[in-house]
Amino acid sequence: MKSNFSIEEKHRDLCRLVIQFIPPTTPPQLPGAVFRTFLQNLLLKNRGAERNVPPPGVSSNTVLVSIYTVVLHFLSEGFALGDICGWLKSYKADVGFLHRGGQQSFPIQLFLKNDPHRTDISRLGGSYTHLSKLHSAIDHEREVVQWDEGCLDNEEIRVTHSTRQKPCCCSSYDAEFSRNLKVPAKYLAKGSRAHCSSIPERPAHVAAECSDGSLNDEITDKPSSSDQSEPEYGYRQVHHLKSVPKDTDMFMDTLQEEELLDALLWLYQVGLAPNFKQSSYYMTHQVQSISMLEEVDKQIKERACGEKLKHLKETRNEYREEVIDCVRHCAWYRISLLSRWKQRGMYAMCMWVVQLLLVLSNMDSVFIYTPEYYLEALVDCFHVLRKSDPPFVPSTILIKRGLVSFVTFVVTHFNDPRISSADLRDLLLQSISVLVQYKEYLAIFESNEAANQRLPKALLSAFDNRSWIPVTNILLRLCKGSGFSFSKNGESSSSSILFQRLLKEACINDEALFSSFLNRLFNTLSWAMTEFSVSVREMQEKYQVMEFQQRKCGVIFDLSCNLARILEFCTHEIPQAFLSGPETNLRRLTELIVFILNHTTSSADAEFFDLSLRRHNQSSEKVNRGMILAPLVGIMLNLLDATKLVEYQENNDLVDVFLSMNCAETVLYGFQYLVDYNWDGSCRGEAYMGKYKELENFLTFLACRTMSEHDEVESIVDTTDLDDNLCCICYACEADAQIAPCLHRSCYGCVSRHLLNCQRCFFCNATVTNVSRINEKTG
């Protein structure tokens, strides 16, 4: 560790000499010009280094990590040059750039300049060449955008370097928490032996400037952004934000710390991000190997005999070597990449970048020119700090003490059309999905004004063919606790009454949005259950099944259960969409219920589910019939409960809808299975169990109606072929709708459903311009 620290110090000394060097040229260059050229050439040399197959001639990862470490130390801990380098005087060199409070600034020319070493860098809005043709931002090239630190956060929760409560990177809690880490068993992952770095927590000048432990009554005499009026972002007007022209050409020619920050982010994304991914892999593999090692030890004690014992001991040695290898790698990454001062600098870097991105987001013509690595480095660095081992700070304060703006950014930009890359938008969406599963982070979302105002509608809009899986996970975590039953496996501890109410209001207030979401939900759930059915049948037909097929089957089943539970939430909170809304909604809902019951309970497929899954070693905790049946019970109980209300009693009789499915045996068998199923240990509470009798009553009523109408149904079936007025799509309803302009006919229900996903006639493929009721037309 001391050797690593000495090497890093030598690197910094060398870079200081390069910064101070003034070459004997005419005209003379300013200090820092040579170092700037060095960074530019490094970027130019390593173009494409982040690709899966990097081009030849790129720098080794060690070089990139070393330069990153030097620049991070300069920006976080200061240059320590004193009066040697005069250009630093105006920058308050006694305090690290990333830890300065008050007013912040950023030269827009870094994004807009047509430099050969930067034009091929991907931007949020697309390529530089494409943007320069479509969007001219030349008016901003000589501007510097300025804002007050924390001006985009609510005043009551604002935490900056100028407020009494300091960010995590500069609070006295940081040092106290570090001292507590001397008890590694409390914080480190199981099997880990490494410790946090012994490098000094921070230089004396940083502690004096930032640490709240040194604050006294004189704090009131210092400028504080908390004394300013409340700013707004997007949903609130932004104050203390301005763009000013640069004063002199010398300012432009001088090496700026903002340029070093730009280089730092690029170095992080190209050089550090791959290392952190490797570190995460070894941490995960370490935990798995330790678990397997313990299992083998247990088997040795229980089955110590002959060849079996010999094989177990050999296996144990292999796992032991894997654990040792993982521990060594984790220790190295921890020492080289996650020493305390580096974590502190990374945290401050996240604060700085997220505020910059929020400020630039209000300048459309500049925001689209922002390099993609700004966003990528921000998100990756944040999650590295969140998962770091040992932890940088407890999760309860990681966001509260300086990174509230991160929540604001992800909820307002995961569906931002200005971000052209779908992968980047998915990155933000995945961040939300990860965070909302933890109570301490979910509380931040609930208290965030941007999340309250934008997240519900944005999630419903983002439920599309690409992003439906993370959106489903988010909705499921927010809506947990409102259903009939829950899965014991992998269940998160979070749920939000607030967001459940906000989601309900979003669906009610925007009928078009909810209708579109519901249509995609029906389509996706139908597809998922079909895929699951096909996967299980393929496994039944094969004597030897690959692990991939088993895993695929389990994943699709889990997704089907999650989608069904989202649909259950909709029937609980918005039953009117099914009972008094378009007939198509209730029709499609009942079809899905029957479809799922048919493929999981039907006597015709008695071995379809349980036997095949047991034969292929699927865990009953991960895949069991109750997980998919429970949402169906919840859906039925929600609808039966809602039909008691006066406004729904005369509309959409549930018994009639199920009878119209023309599969009475399947429906009766499926509902009987639901009634007889053993729900012990699966139900969330007694509230639903008290209503369970309603399902039994519904089944009895359905059976009686089925028997009484049996003869009538048979006579209708016998005369179907002779009735020219029947819809030739469903052969169940009258063809009462005419399609324009081709004049083909079908029942209104069939054509309405078809037009939800396709605007062409299902007979002749002509573009549909209108659908009219035949009786209305003739009347």
Tab-separated table of N, CA and C in Angstrom, residues 619-670:
chain	number	residue	atom	x	y	z
A	619	SER	N	-36.450	-24.947	-9.305
A	619	SER	CA	-36.732	-24.744	-7.893
A	619	SER	C	-38.187	-24.348	-7.692
A	620	SER	N	-38.832	-24.970	-6.703
A	620	SER	CA	-40.234	-24.633	-6.411
A	620	SER	C	-40.369	-23.222	-5.869
A	621	GLU	N	-39.276	-22.671	-5.320
A	621	GLU	CA	-39.333	-21.306	-4.829
A	621	GLU	C	-39.305	-20.305	-5.973
A	622	LYS	N	-38.660	-20.684	-7.099
A	622	LYS	CA	-38.557	-19.786	-8.232
A	622	LYS	C	-39.716	-19.962	-9.196
A	623	VAL	N	-40.182	-21.195	-9.371
A	623	VAL	CA	-41.273	-21.469	-10.301
A	623	VAL	C	-42.278	-22.379	-9.609
A	624	ASN	N	-43.417	-21.825	-9.201
A	624	ASN	CA	-44.500	-22.659	-8.699
A	624	ASN	C	-45.817	-22.070	-9.158
A	625	ARG	N	-46.797	-22.929	-9.253
A	625	ARG	CA	-48.066	-22.557	-9.862
A	625	ARG	C	-48.757	-21.403	-9.141
A	626	GLY	N	-48.593	-21.356	-7.816
A	626	GLY	CA	-49.261	-20.311	-7.048
A	626	GLY	C	-48.811	-18.913	-7.405
A	627	MET	N	-47.573	-18.758	-7.889
A	627	MET	CA	-47.052	-17.432	-8.210
A	627	MET	C	-47.813	-16.781	-9.361
A	628	ILE	N	-48.264	-17.568	-10.326
A	628	ILE	CA	-49.015	-17.016	-11.451
A	628	ILE	C	-50.518	-17.019	-11.189
A	629	LEU	N	-50.984	-17.924	-10.315
A	629	LEU	CA	-52.421	-17.989	-10.033
A	629	LEU	C	-52.862	-16.909	-9.047
A	630	ALA	N	-51.968	-16.513	-8.132
A	630	ALA	CA	-52.345	-15.523	-7.119
A	630	ALA	C	-52.815	-14.209	-7.733
A	631	PRO	N	-52.107	-13.640	-8.740
A	631	PRO	CA	-52.620	-12.409	-9.350
A	631	PRO	C	-53.990	-12.585	-9.996
A	632	LEU	N	-54.272	-13.796	-10.526
A	632	LEU	CA	-55.591	-14.026	-11.122
A	632	LEU	C	-56.682	-13.953	-10.061
A	633	VAL	N	-56.416	-14.544	-8.888
A	633	VAL	CA	-57.381	-14.441	-7.794
A	633	VAL	C	-57.586	-12.989	-7.414
A	634	GLY	N	-56.469	-12.236	-7.294
A	634	GLY	CA	-56.566	-10.818	-6.953
A	634	GLY	C	-57.370	-10.042	-7.968
A	635	ILE	N	-57.165	-10.317	-9.264
A	635	ILE	CA	-57.909	-9.626	-10.312
A	635	ILE	C	-59.406	-9.894	-10.183
A	636	MET	N	-59.769	-11.169	-9.993
A	636	MET	CA	-61.179	-11.511	-9.878
A	636	MET	C	-61.814	-10.876	-8.635
A	637	LEU	N	-61.102	-10.926	-7.514
A	637	LEU	CA	-61.650	-10.334	-6.287
A	637	LEU	C	-61.793	-8.821	-6.427
A	638	ASN	N	-60.857	-8.196	-7.108
A	638	ASN	CA	-60.960	-6.742	-7.331
A	638	ASN	C	-62.187	-6.410	-8.167
A	639	LEU	N	-62.417	-7.170	-9.232
A	639	LEU	CA	-63.564	-6.906	-10.101
A	639	LEU	C	-64.880	-7.220	-9.387
A	640	LEU	N	-64.925	-8.323	-8.647
A	640	LEU	CA	-66.147	-8.678	-7.924
A	640	LEU	C	-66.453	-7.638	-6.850
A	641	ASP	N	-65.423	-7.131	-6.216
A	641	ASP	CA	-65.611	-6.110	-5.196
A	641	ASP	C	-66.125	-4.817	-5.822
A	642	ALA	N	-65.603	-4.475	-7.000
A	642	ALA	CA	-66.018	-3.225	-7.651
A	642	ALA	C	-67.434	-3.302	-8.183
A	643	THR	N	-67.898	-4.502	-8.585
A	643	THR	CA	-69.252	-4.631	-9.126
A	643	THR	C	-70.329	-4.381	-8.075
A	644	LYS	N	-69.945	-4.326	-6.805
A	644	LYS	CA	-70.914	-4.007	-5.761
A	644	LYS	C	-71.300	-2.534	-5.786
A	645	LEU	N	-70.461	-1.714	-6.379
A	645	LEU	CA	-70.758	-0.288	-6.457
A	645	LEU	C	-71.879	-0.052	-7.469
A	646	VAL	N	-72.710	0.909	-7.191
A	646	VAL	CA	-73.912	1.157	-7.992
A	646	VAL	C	-73.566	1.450	-9.446
A	647	GLU	N	-72.501	2.242	-9.669
A	647	GLU	CA	-72.215	2.678	-11.033
A	647	GLU	C	-71.740	1.549	-11.943
A	648	TYR	N	-71.368	0.375	-11.374
A	648	TYR	CA	-70.867	-0.716	-12.194
A	648	TYR	C	-71.840	-1.893	-12.278
A	649	GLN	N	-72.933	-1.858	-11.553
A	649	GLN	CA	-73.781	-3.030	-11.438
A	649	GLN	C	-74.505	-3.363	-12.735
A	650	GLU	N	-74.779	-2.373	-13.574
A	650	GLU	CA	-75.547	-2.621	-14.790
A	650	GLU	C	-74.659	-2.842	-16.010
A	651	ASN	N	-73.357	-2.740	-15.826
A	651	ASN	CA	-72.454	-2.836	-16.971
A	651	ASN	C	-71.580	-4.084	-16.887
A	652	ASN	N	-71.351	-4.691	-18.041
A	652	ASN	CA	-70.365	-5.757	-18.148
A	652	ASN	C	-70.516	-6.830	-17.077
A	653	ASP	N	-71.585	-7.591	-17.152
A	653	ASP	CA	-71.797	-8.706	-16.231
A	653	ASP	C	-70.645	-9.698	-16.401
A	654	LEU	N	-69.895	-9.952	-15.319
A	654	LEU	CA	-68.718	-10.817	-15.410
A	654	LEU	C	-69.084	-12.231	-15.834
A	655	VAL	N	-70.215	-12.722	-15.339
A	655	VAL	CA	-70.626	-14.068	-15.709
A	655	VAL	C	-70.889	-14.154	-17.208
A	656	ASP	N	-71.574	-13.162	-17.760
A	656	ASP	CA	-71.845	-13.149	-19.201
A	656	ASP	C	-70.552	-13.123	-20.009
A	657	VAL	N	-69.590	-12.345	-19.540
A	657	VAL	CA	-68.329	-12.229	-20.280
A	657	VAL	C	-67.609	-13.576	-20.313
A	658	PHE	N	-67.550	-14.271	-19.183
A	658	PHE	CA	-66.866	-15.564	-19.160
A	658	PHE	C	-67.639	-16.621	-19.942
A	659	LEU	N	-68.971	-16.557	-19.900
A	659	LEU	CA	-69.760	-17.506	-20.679
A	659	LEU	C	-69.569	-17.308	-22.175
A	660	SER	N	-69.318	-16.051	-22.587
A	660	SER	CA	-69.151	-15.764	-24.011
A	660	SER	C	-67.838	-16.303	-24.568
A	661	MET	N	-66.977	-16.827	-23.694
A	661	MET	CA	-65.699	-17.358	-24.157
A	661	MET	C	-65.852	-18.702	-24.858
A	662	ASN	N	-67.024	-19.327	-24.713
A	662	ASN	CA	-67.297	-20.610	-25.372
A	662	ASN	C	-66.287	-21.702	-25.000
A	663	CYS	N	-65.852	-21.688	-23.744
A	663	CYS	CA	-64.974	-22.754	-23.239
A	663	CYS	C	-65.339	-22.992	-21.785
A	664	ALA	N	-66.603	-23.359	-21.588
A	664	ALA	CA	-67.148	-23.446	-20.234
A	664	ALA	C	-66.380	-24.428	-19.363
A	665	GLU	N	-65.965	-25.571	-19.921
A	665	GLU	CA	-65.276	-26.564	-19.117
A	665	GLU	C	-63.936	-26.039	-18.594
A	666	THR	N	-63.200	-25.370	-19.446
A	666	THR	CA	-61.911	-24.814	-19.031
A	666	THR	C	-62.100	-23.769	-17.947
A	667	VAL	N	-63.092	-22.878	-18.127
A	667	VAL	CA	-63.339	-21.810	-17.156
A	667	VAL	C	-63.739	-22.396	-15.811
A	668	LEU	N	-64.679	-23.342	-15.815
A	668	LEU	CA	-65.143	-23.928	-14.556
A	668	LEU	C	-64.026	-24.697	-13.861
A	669	TYR	N	-63.269	-25.464	-14.635
A	669	TYR	CA	-62.179	-26.233	-14.030
A	669	TYR	C	-61.127	-25.292	-13.435
A	670	GLY	N	-60.810	-24.217	-14.169
A	670	GLY	CA	-59.797	-23.282	-13.687
A	670	GLY	C	-60.216	-22.578	-12.411
